[in-house]
PDB file of C-alpha atoms in Angstrom:
ATOM      1  CA  MET A1405     -16.418  26.789   1.779  1.00 54.00           C
ATOM      2  CA  HIS A1406     -17.928  28.125  -1.384  1.00 52.00           C
ATOM      3  CA  GLY A1407     -18.006  27.770  -5.171  1.00 53.00           C
ATOM      4  CA  GLU A1408     -18.806  24.812  -7.425  1.00 58.00           C
ATOM      5  CA  SER A1409     -18.059  21.396  -5.952  1.00 65.00           C
ATOM      6  CA  GLY A1410     -15.259  19.299  -7.492  1.00 75.00           C
ATOM      7  CA  TYR A1411     -16.847  16.093  -6.199  1.00 88.00           C
ATOM      8  CA  GLY A1412     -19.704  13.806  -7.179  1.00 90.00           C
ATOM      9  CA  LEU A1413     -17.502  12.372  -9.950  1.00 92.00           C
ATOM     10  CA  TRP A1414     -18.585   8.774  -9.352  1.00 94.00           C
ATOM     11  CA  MET A1415     -17.315   7.513 -12.702  1.00 95.00           C
ATOM     12  CA  LEU A1416     -13.797   8.563 -11.640  1.00 94.00           C
ATOM     13  CA  VAL A1417     -14.322   6.755  -8.319  1.00 95.00           C
ATOM     14  CA  VAL A1418     -15.173   3.540 -10.180  1.00 96.00           C
ATOM     15  CA  LEU A1419     -12.441   3.904 -12.825  1.00 96.00           C
ATOM     16  CA  ASN A1420      -9.603   4.763 -10.437  1.00 94.00           C
ATOM     17  CA  SER A1421     -10.613   2.074  -7.938  1.00 96.00           C
ATOM     18  CA  ALA A1422     -10.842  -0.515 -10.730  1.00 96.00           C
ATOM     19  CA  ILE A1423      -7.472   0.475 -12.237  1.00 93.00           C
ATOM     20  CA  PHE A1424      -5.497   0.268  -8.987  1.00 92.00           C
ATOM     21  CA  ILE A1425      -7.236  -2.909  -7.812  1.00 94.00           C
ATOM     22  CA  PHE A1426      -6.620  -4.465 -11.246  1.00 91.00           C
ATOM     23  CA  PHE A1427      -2.928  -3.488 -11.064  1.00 85.00           C
ATOM     24  CA  ALA A1428      -2.624  -5.110  -7.639  1.00 86.00           C
ATOM     25  CA  PHE A1429      -4.578  -8.175  -8.830  1.00 88.00           C
ATOM     26  CA  SER A1430      -2.376  -8.587 -11.908  1.00 82.00           C
ATOM     27  CA  PHE A1431       0.781  -8.437  -9.784  1.00 76.00           C
ATOM     28  CA  VAL A1432      -0.474 -10.677  -6.971  1.00 75.00           C
ATOM     29  CA  LYS A1433      -2.596 -13.136  -8.979  1.00 76.00           C
ATOM     30  CA  PRO A1434      -4.249 -14.426  -5.783  1.00 82.00           C
ATOM     31  CA  LYS A1435      -4.614 -18.181  -5.428  1.00 78.00           C
ATOM     32  CA  THR A1436      -4.711 -18.881  -1.716  1.00 81.00           C
ATOM     33  CA  LYS A1437      -7.061 -17.536   0.979  1.00 83.00           C
ATOM     34  CA  LEU A1438      -4.164 -15.439   2.312  1.00 80.00           C
ATOM     35  CA  ASP A1439      -3.647 -13.903  -1.135  1.00 82.00           C
ATOM     36  CA  TRP A1440      -7.336 -12.982  -1.419  1.00 89.00           C
ATOM     37  CA  ARG A1441      -7.434 -11.517   2.099  1.00 85.00           C
ATOM     38  CA  SER A1442      -4.370  -9.426   1.352  1.00 84.00           C
ATOM     39  CA  LEU A1443      -5.874  -8.106  -1.891  1.00 88.00           C
ATOM     40  CA  GLY A1444      -9.269  -7.581  -0.241  1.00 91.00           C
ATOM     41  CA  ALA A1445      -7.780  -5.401   2.526  1.00 89.00           C
ATOM     42  CA  PHE A1446      -5.918  -3.316  -0.059  1.00 91.00           C
ATOM     43  CA  SER A1447      -9.059  -2.996  -2.225  1.00 94.00           C
ATOM     44  CA  ALA A1448     -11.118  -1.696   0.722  1.00 93.00           C
ATOM     45  CA  PHE A1449      -8.496   1.011   1.332  1.00 94.00           C
ATOM     46  CA  VAL A1450      -8.449   2.009  -2.356  1.00 95.00           C
ATOM     47  CA  VAL A1451     -12.251   2.259  -2.624  1.00 96.00           C
ATOM     48  CA  ALA A1452     -12.446   4.364   0.570  1.00 94.00           C
ATOM     49  CA  LEU A1453      -9.686   6.625  -0.753  1.00 95.00           C
ATOM     50  CA  PHE A1454     -11.161   7.323  -4.200  1.00 95.00           C
ATOM     51  CA  THR A1455     -14.690   7.662  -2.827  1.00 95.00           C
ATOM     52  CA  GLU A1456     -13.464  10.668  -0.845  1.00 93.00           C
ATOM     53  CA  MET A1457     -11.071  11.926  -3.529  1.00 93.00           C
ATOM     54  CA  TYR A1458     -13.714  12.159  -6.278  1.00 93.00           C
ATOM     55  CA  GLY A1459     -17.112  11.198  -4.823  1.00 94.00           C
ATOM     56  CA  PHE A1460     -18.040  12.491  -1.397  1.00 93.00           C
ATOM     57  CA  PRO A1461     -15.484  14.497   0.688  1.00 92.00           C
ATOM     58  CA  LEU A1462     -16.548  13.164   4.074  1.00 93.00           C
ATOM     59  CA  THR A1463     -13.366  14.342   5.798  1.00 94.00           C
ATOM     60  CA  ILE A1464     -13.743  17.903   4.480  1.00 91.00           C
ATOM     61  CA  TYR A1465     -17.382  18.054   5.587  1.00 91.00           C
ATOM     62  CA  PHE A1466     -16.442  16.634   8.994  1.00 92.00           C
ATOM     63  CA  LEU A1467     -13.668  19.214   9.442  1.00 93.00           C
ATOM     64  CA  SER A1468     -15.523  22.043   7.674  1.00 90.00           C
ATOM     65  CA  GLY A1469     -15.993  24.137  10.826  1.00 92.00           C
ATOM     66  CA  TRP A1470     -12.300  24.115  11.667  1.00 92.00           C
ATOM     67  CA  LEU A1471     -11.191  24.482   8.043  1.00 92.00           C
ATOM     68  CA  THR A1472     -13.502  27.466   7.399  1.00 89.00           C
ATOM     69  CA  GLU A1473     -12.314  29.228  10.560  1.00 91.00           C
ATOM     70  CA  LYS A1474      -8.618  28.489   9.953  1.00 91.00           C
ATOM     71  CA  TYR A1475      -8.561  29.062   6.173  1.00 91.00           C
ATOM     72  CA  PRO A1476     -11.592  31.322   5.362  1.00 90.00           C
ATOM     73  CA  GLU A1477     -10.222  32.312   1.957  1.00 87.00           C
ATOM     74  CA  ILE A1478      -9.900  28.717   0.664  1.00 89.00           C
ATOM     75  CA  ASP A1479     -12.662  26.830  -1.154  1.00 88.00           C
ATOM     76  CA  PHE A1480     -12.171  23.268   0.099  1.00 86.00           C
ATOM     77  CA  LEU A1481     -14.862  21.963  -2.254  1.00 85.00           C
ATOM     78  CA  SER A1482     -12.478  22.712  -5.112  1.00 86.00           C
ATOM     79  CA  HIS A1483     -10.741  19.443  -5.972  1.00 84.00           C
ATOM     80  CA  ASP A1484      -7.187  20.847  -5.791  1.00 85.00           C
ATOM     81  CA  ASN A1485      -7.800  22.110  -2.268  1.00 86.00           C
ATOM     82  CA  GLY A1486      -8.776  18.600  -1.208  1.00 86.00           C
ATOM     83  CA  HIS A1487      -5.021  18.008  -0.805  1.00 89.00           C
ATOM     84  CA  LEU A1488      -5.360  18.984   2.854  1.00 91.00           C
ATOM     85  CA  LEU A1489      -1.692  18.474   3.772  1.00 92.00           C
ATOM     86  CA  HIS A1490      -0.712  20.889   0.983  1.00 91.00           C
ATOM     87  CA  THR A1491      -2.723  23.639   2.683  1.00 89.00           C
ATOM     88  CA  ILE A1492      -2.052  22.705   6.304  1.00 89.00           C
ATOM     89  CA  LEU A1493       1.726  22.466   5.764  1.00 91.00           C
ATOM     90  CA  GLY A1494       1.764  25.840   3.977  1.00 88.00           C
ATOM     91  CA  PHE A1495       2.807  24.717   0.502  1.00 90.00           C
ATOM     92  CA  GLU A1496       2.012  27.104  -2.342  1.00 87.00           C
ATOM     93  CA  GLY A1497       1.259  26.559  -6.035  1.00 88.00           C
ATOM     94  CA  ASN A1498      -0.118  23.454  -7.728  1.00 90.00           C
ATOM     95  CA  PRO A1499      -0.586  20.732  -5.081  1.00 91.00           C
ATOM     96  CA  HIS A1500       0.265  18.034  -7.650  1.00 90.00           C
ATOM     97  CA  PHE A1501       3.861  19.291  -7.760  1.00 92.00           C
ATOM     98  CA  ASP A1502       4.591  19.985  -4.085  1.00 93.00           C
ATOM     99  CA  PRO A1503       7.337  17.861  -2.421  1.00 93.00           C
ATOM    100  CA  LEU A1504       4.802  15.747  -0.527  1.00 92.00           C
ATOM    101  CA  HIS A1505       2.889  14.810  -3.679  1.00 93.00           C
ATOM    102  CA  ILE A1506       6.095  13.978  -5.537  1.00 95.00           C
ATOM    103  CA  LEU A1507       7.298  11.858  -2.594  1.00 96.00           C
ATOM    104  CA  SER A1508       3.938  10.062  -2.483  1.00 96.00           C
ATOM    105  CA  ASN A1509       4.169   9.221  -6.196  1.00 96.00           C
ATOM    106  CA  VAL A1510       7.691   7.843  -5.720  1.00 97.00           C
ATOM    107  CA  VAL A1511       6.583   5.666  -2.775  1.00 97.00           C
ATOM    108  CA  ILE A1512       3.525   4.364  -4.702  1.00 96.00           C
ATOM    109  CA  VAL A1513       5.566   3.516  -7.820  1.00 95.00           C
ATOM    110  CA  LEU A1514       8.253   1.788  -5.721  1.00 96.00           C
ATOM    111  CA  GLY A1515       5.506  -0.154  -3.944  1.00 95.00           C
ATOM    112  CA  PHE A1516       4.036  -1.454  -7.195  1.00 92.00           C
ATOM    113  CA  PHE A1517       7.551  -2.270  -8.476  1.00 93.00           C
ATOM    114  CA  LEU A1518       8.268  -4.242  -5.295  1.00 94.00           C
ATOM    115  CA  LEU A1519       4.892  -6.018  -5.550  1.00 91.00           C
ATOM    116  CA  SER A1520       5.573  -7.056  -9.143  1.00 89.00           C
ATOM    117  CA  SER A1521       9.188  -8.150  -8.507  1.00 91.00           C
ATOM    118  CA  ALA A1522       8.275 -10.157  -5.408  1.00 91.00           C
ATOM    119  CA  TRP A1523       5.395 -11.914  -7.166  1.00 87.00           C
ATOM    120  CA  ASN A1524       7.652 -13.236  -9.926  1.00 85.00           C
ATOM    121  CA  VAL A1525       9.899 -14.919  -7.327  1.00 91.00           C
ATOM    122  CA  LEU A1526       6.954 -16.259  -5.326  1.00 88.00           C
ATOM    123  CA  HIS A1527       5.219 -17.592  -8.438  1.00 84.00           C
ATOM    124  CA  ARG A1528       8.321 -19.516  -9.555  1.00 88.00           C
ATOM    125  CA  ALA A1529       8.728 -20.963  -6.056  1.00 90.00           C
ATOM    126  CA  GLN A1530       5.067 -22.060  -5.962  1.00 85.00           C
ATOM    127  CA  GLN A1531       5.410 -23.706  -9.363  1.00 86.00           C
ATOM    128  CA  SER A1532       8.479 -25.683  -8.246  1.00 90.00           C
ATOM    129  CA  PHE A1533       7.188 -26.361  -4.686  1.00 90.00           C
ATOM    130  CA  THR A1534      10.281 -24.670  -3.223  1.00 93.00           C
ATOM    131  CA  LEU A1535      10.823 -21.909  -0.676  1.00 94.00           C
ATOM    132  CA  ALA A1536      10.901 -18.381  -2.133  1.00 93.00           C
ATOM    133  CA  LYS A1537      14.197 -16.894  -0.943  1.00 91.00           C
ATOM    134  CA  THR A1538      15.742 -15.116  -3.917  1.00 92.00           C
ATOM    135  CA  GLY A1539      15.283 -11.586  -5.222  1.00 93.00           C
ATOM    136  CA  TRP A1540      13.386  -9.423  -2.735  1.00 94.00           C
ATOM    137  CA  TYR A1541      12.697 -12.558  -0.671  1.00 95.00           C
ATOM    138  CA  ALA A1542      16.449 -12.625   0.069  1.00 94.00           C
ATOM    139  CA  LYS A1543      16.132  -9.153   1.620  1.00 94.00           C
ATOM    140  CA  CYS A1544      12.942  -9.627   3.671  1.00 95.00           C
ATOM    141  CA  ARG A1545      10.463 -12.428   4.254  1.00 95.00           C
ATOM    142  CA  HIS A1546       7.281 -10.582   3.226  1.00 95.00           C
ATOM    143  CA  PRO A1547       8.038  -8.110   0.412  1.00 95.00           C
ATOM    144  CA  GLN A1548       4.484  -8.391  -0.954  1.00 92.00           C
ATOM    145  CA  TYR A1549       2.933  -7.140   2.296  1.00 93.00           C
ATOM    146  CA  LEU A1550       5.606  -4.447   2.584  1.00 96.00           C
ATOM    147  CA  ALA A1551       4.628  -3.340  -0.946  1.00 95.00           C
ATOM    148  CA  PHE A1552       0.928  -3.016  -0.016  1.00 93.00           C
ATOM    149  CA  ILE A1553       1.872  -0.969   3.073  1.00 96.00           C
ATOM    150  CA  MET A1554       4.125   1.309   0.989  1.00 96.00           C
ATOM    151  CA  ILE A1555       1.380   1.944  -1.597  1.00 95.00           C
ATOM    152  CA  MET A1556      -1.205   2.777   1.080  1.00 95.00           C
ATOM    153  CA  PHE A1557       1.264   5.055   2.905  1.00 96.00           C
ATOM    154  CA  GLY A1558       2.000   6.845  -0.374  1.00 96.00           C
ATOM    155  CA  PHE A1559      -1.699   7.531  -0.889  1.00 95.00           C
ATOM    156  CA  LEU A1560      -1.962   8.818   2.691  1.00 95.00           C
ATOM    157  CA  LEU A1561       0.765  11.380   1.974  1.00 94.00           C
ATOM    158  CA  GLN A1562      -1.097  12.469  -1.148  1.00 91.00           C
ATOM    159  CA  TRP A1563      -4.717  12.530   0.013  1.00 93.00           C
ATOM    160  CA  PRO A1564      -5.273  11.744   3.718  1.00 93.00           C
ATOM    161  CA  THR A1565      -8.861  11.137   4.816  1.00 94.00           C
ATOM    162  CA  LEU A1566     -10.321  10.183   8.168  1.00 94.00           C
ATOM    163  CA  PRO A1567     -11.442   6.694   6.995  1.00 93.00           C
ATOM    164  CA  THR A1568      -8.078   5.848   5.392  1.00 95.00           C
ATOM    165  CA  VAL A1569      -6.085   7.260   8.338  1.00 95.00           C
ATOM    166  CA  VAL A1570      -8.126   4.970  10.627  1.00 95.00           C
ATOM    167  CA  MET A1571      -7.884   2.011   8.217  1.00 94.00           C
ATOM    168  CA  PHE A1572      -4.115   2.236   7.683  1.00 95.00           C
ATOM    169  CA  PRO A1573      -2.896   1.000  11.124  1.00 95.00           C
ATOM    170  CA  ILE A1574      -5.657  -1.629  11.169  1.00 93.00           C
ATOM    171  CA  LEU A1575      -4.551  -2.942   7.773  1.00 93.00           C
ATOM    172  CA  VAL A1576      -0.898  -2.959   8.885  1.00 94.00           C
ATOM    173  CA  VAL A1577      -1.973  -5.243  11.760  1.00 93.00           C
ATOM    174  CA  VAL A1578      -3.960  -7.379   9.278  1.00 91.00           C
ATOM    175  CA  TYR A1579      -0.866  -7.793   7.094  1.00 91.00           C
ATOM    176  CA  LEU A1580       1.273  -8.624  10.142  1.00 93.00           C
ATOM    177  CA  ARG A1581      -1.185 -11.372  11.141  1.00 91.00           C
ATOM    178  CA  LEU A1582      -1.274 -12.697   7.571  1.00 90.00           C
ATOM    179  CA  ALA A1583       2.537 -12.738   7.571  1.00 93.00           C
ATOM    180  CA  LEU A1584       2.650 -14.667  10.848  1.00 94.00           C
ATOM    181  CA  ARG A1585       0.123 -17.197   9.554  1.00 91.00           C
ATOM    182  CA  GLU A1586       2.105 -17.556   6.323  1.00 91.00           C
ATOM    183  CA  GLU A1587       5.291 -18.154   8.338  1.00 95.00           C
ATOM    184  CA  HIS A1588       3.554 -20.861  10.377  1.00 94.00           C
ATOM    185  CA  MET A1589       2.455 -22.608   7.171  1.00 92.00           C
ATOM    186  CA  ALA A1590       5.951 -22.287   5.638  1.00 93.00           C
ATOM    187  CA  LEU A1591       7.508 -23.705   8.794  1.00 94.00           C
ATOM    188  CA  GLN A1592       5.225 -26.734   8.597  1.00 94.00           C
ATOM    189  CA  GLU A1593       6.043 -27.238   4.913  1.00 93.00           C
ATOM    190  CA  PHE A1594       9.782 -26.517   4.821  1.00 94.00           C
ATOM    191  CA  GLY A1595      10.906 -27.097   8.439  1.00 94.00           C
ATOM    192  CA  ASP A1596      14.621 -26.466   9.099  1.00 94.00           C
ATOM    193  CA  GLU A1597      15.115 -24.816   5.712  1.00 95.00           C
ATOM    194  CA  TYR A1598      12.613 -22.118   6.663  1.00 95.00           C
ATOM    195  CA  ARG A1599      14.103 -21.743  10.174  1.00 95.00           C
ATOM    196  CA  GLU A1600      17.529 -21.091   8.666  1.00 94.00           C
ATOM    197  CA  TYR A1601      16.053 -18.677   6.096  1.00 94.00           C
ATOM    198  CA  ALA A1602      14.150 -16.760   8.794  1.00 94.00           C
ATOM    199  CA  LYS A1603      17.279 -16.570  10.973  1.00 92.00           C
ATOM    200  CA  HIS A1604      19.095 -14.639   8.211  1.00 90.00           C
ATOM    201  CA  THR A1605      16.210 -12.646   6.727  1.00 94.00           C
ATOM    202  CA  PRO A1606      14.225  -9.830   8.414  1.00 95.00           C
ATOM    203  CA  ARG A1607      10.436 -10.038   8.393  1.00 95.00           C
ATOM    204  CA  PHE A1608       9.552  -6.652   6.810  1.00 94.00           C
ATOM    205  CA  ILE A1609      12.473  -4.215   6.785  1.00 93.00           C
ATOM    206  CA  PRO A1610      14.762  -5.244   3.893  1.00 93.00           C
ATOM    207  CA  SER A1611      18.351  -6.099   4.750  1.00 89.00           C
ATOM    208  CA  PHE A1612      20.570  -5.255   1.799  1.00 83.00           C
ATOM    209  CA  SER A1613      23.521  -6.988   3.432  1.00 77.00           C
ATOM    210  CA  ASN A1614      21.838 -10.154   2.213  1.00 61.00           C
ATOM    211  CA  LEU A1615      22.782  -9.062  -1.306  1.00 57.00           C
ATOM    212  CA  ALA A1616      26.198 -10.525  -0.618  1.00 53.00           C
ATOM    213  CA  LYS A1617      24.619 -13.934  -0.349  1.00 56.00           C
ATOM    214  CA  LYS A1618      24.222 -15.704  -3.637  1.00 50.00           C
ATOM    215  CA  LYS A1619      20.549 -15.530  -4.532  1.00 50.00           C
ATOM    216  CA  GLY A1620      19.355 -16.387  -1.048  1.00 45.00           C
ATOM    217  CA  THR A1621      21.017 -19.773  -0.732  1.00 46.00           C
ATOM    218  CA  TYR A1622      21.859 -20.685   2.823  1.00 44.00           C
ATOM    219  CA  ASP A1623      23.541 -23.615   4.440  1.00 38.00           C
ATOM    220  CA  VAL A1624      20.888 -25.730   6.164  1.00 32.00           C
TER     221      VAL A1624
END
């Protein structure tokens, strides 16, 4: 590795972390402990990601011996070459336009769209003290957690680091536990209505066959 470093840009670390956490906050508008834990887990992932992307490339330093031996002609301290999958998978040209980067952007945008759409349904249900089961909640029981997982996976495709690769499966388990706790609370509050809803609606993987049902209304 050689040349001028493209890191140490701590203002970009702060700005990018703040922007994505603010986006998630504005879509989720956390009120309960579960909401705050969900947002907190996502925020930790985002800060770890942008710290390596613009601040300190821990993963590149950790793998520097292997990277230098395998790709001696590449300066991994150049910011563009920090897209490790771009190099390892043999893509050429600008890493911001390779198929993996484009796919990651699509997954991230879809994740934020899902997060926003799901929140609107959940917010209306909370205001009316009813069970959220329309919109994306008619397709799966936890679209908001699915959205967080999609956004994190998109960032992993774009800029994988050792900390975020380790954090990702842990956070998936965290979201699964939050979902189970949320289901337990919903079952206590809505009883048979929630049992019937859960019987027809997958937990995480959306079922689009539920589109045939009119706005998530089920016979109880």
